[in-house]
């Protein structure tokens, strides 16, 4: 008997003729995540990916932790692989699932027999194995409708796989299968969640952060590094571009109407972000905006911001309540970092009474006071690049 991991694909199963492309990407991502732990044979078989460690004494607990953060996986199980012999199957089941069976009060057996040469049919496997479990664990009873544990027996061409309840996977699509996009990230709660959600849809990520020293501190930038480190546990490598934004904000403050400051600032951010995104080969921008959450996120304000966009702007949080966003931030372990009191550039020179229903004509007229091309060029030329990847740290 040897221990393996069985992975069940999620949406990949619906991809038709393109399915193998998505499966290959998923296998590549799994290999990368497991490479610091052990070498493994990873094979695709009947809508399942089978991971067989090749090293002695592999750290399966760490492997499960890594796999739980790989997008594209609906569910997975630690399983025992044994001979296709009913006596062996009975013995391995009783021993391998001991802890799970001792903790359960009810169970049922499910069997799949893809190898039709196996002498027992699926219902007969269930009956024999159920009797064995009842004999060895007299405290447990059968419940075919809502059992505490489902004992799964999969008789395949080479081995029989035995496992208990499936562990829920991260879902989504394999990172890299939907292209690349750049997330505009502050130090708040929302943008790391937006990055996580779009990576879950298969996007590889770049990130753009606007820094305004001395109004924002080095600790505020470090906070962004830490947030992206948490996101990268799911997304893999993130290229962070830090944009010097102080000069632009000071010019807006001095030369533009105060009530339009935030809208003009956001439009400048989008212009700069698009230029950087195009250099990276990104096809879209991602923001953490949620409709009506703040003055710059009213429908009219978002419309003024998007008027300068020449590529898609994804807003995965646009219809979400703050409580829902916070729940996800806790799940991905970014919340406690986000609430640290180190302010980002979005809080610099915030107008007392921002215009809630700005018109595009007014914004365009106000921007004429700025030397737009020169300001953008100096900001882009001063960008600092940092590579962040915590996905293979053990």
GROMACS .gro file of C-alpha atoms in nm, residues 289-299 302 318:
model
   13
  289UNK     CA    1  -1.420   4.906  -0.626
  290UNK     CA    2  -1.766   4.830  -0.488
  291UNK     CA    3  -2.059   5.039  -0.607
  292UNK     CA    4  -2.144   5.331  -0.376
  293UNK     CA    5  -1.894   5.229  -0.108
  294UNK     CA    6  -1.719   5.569  -0.124
  295UNK     CA    7  -1.763   5.891  -0.326
  296UNK     CA    8  -1.526   5.780  -0.605
  297UNK     CA    9  -1.728   5.462  -0.651
  298UNK     CA   10  -2.067   5.607  -0.742
  299UNK     CA   11  -2.194   5.508  -1.085
  302UNK     CA   12  -1.688   5.522  -1.211
  318UNK     CA   13  -1.880   4.573  -0.762
   0.00000   0.00000   0.00000
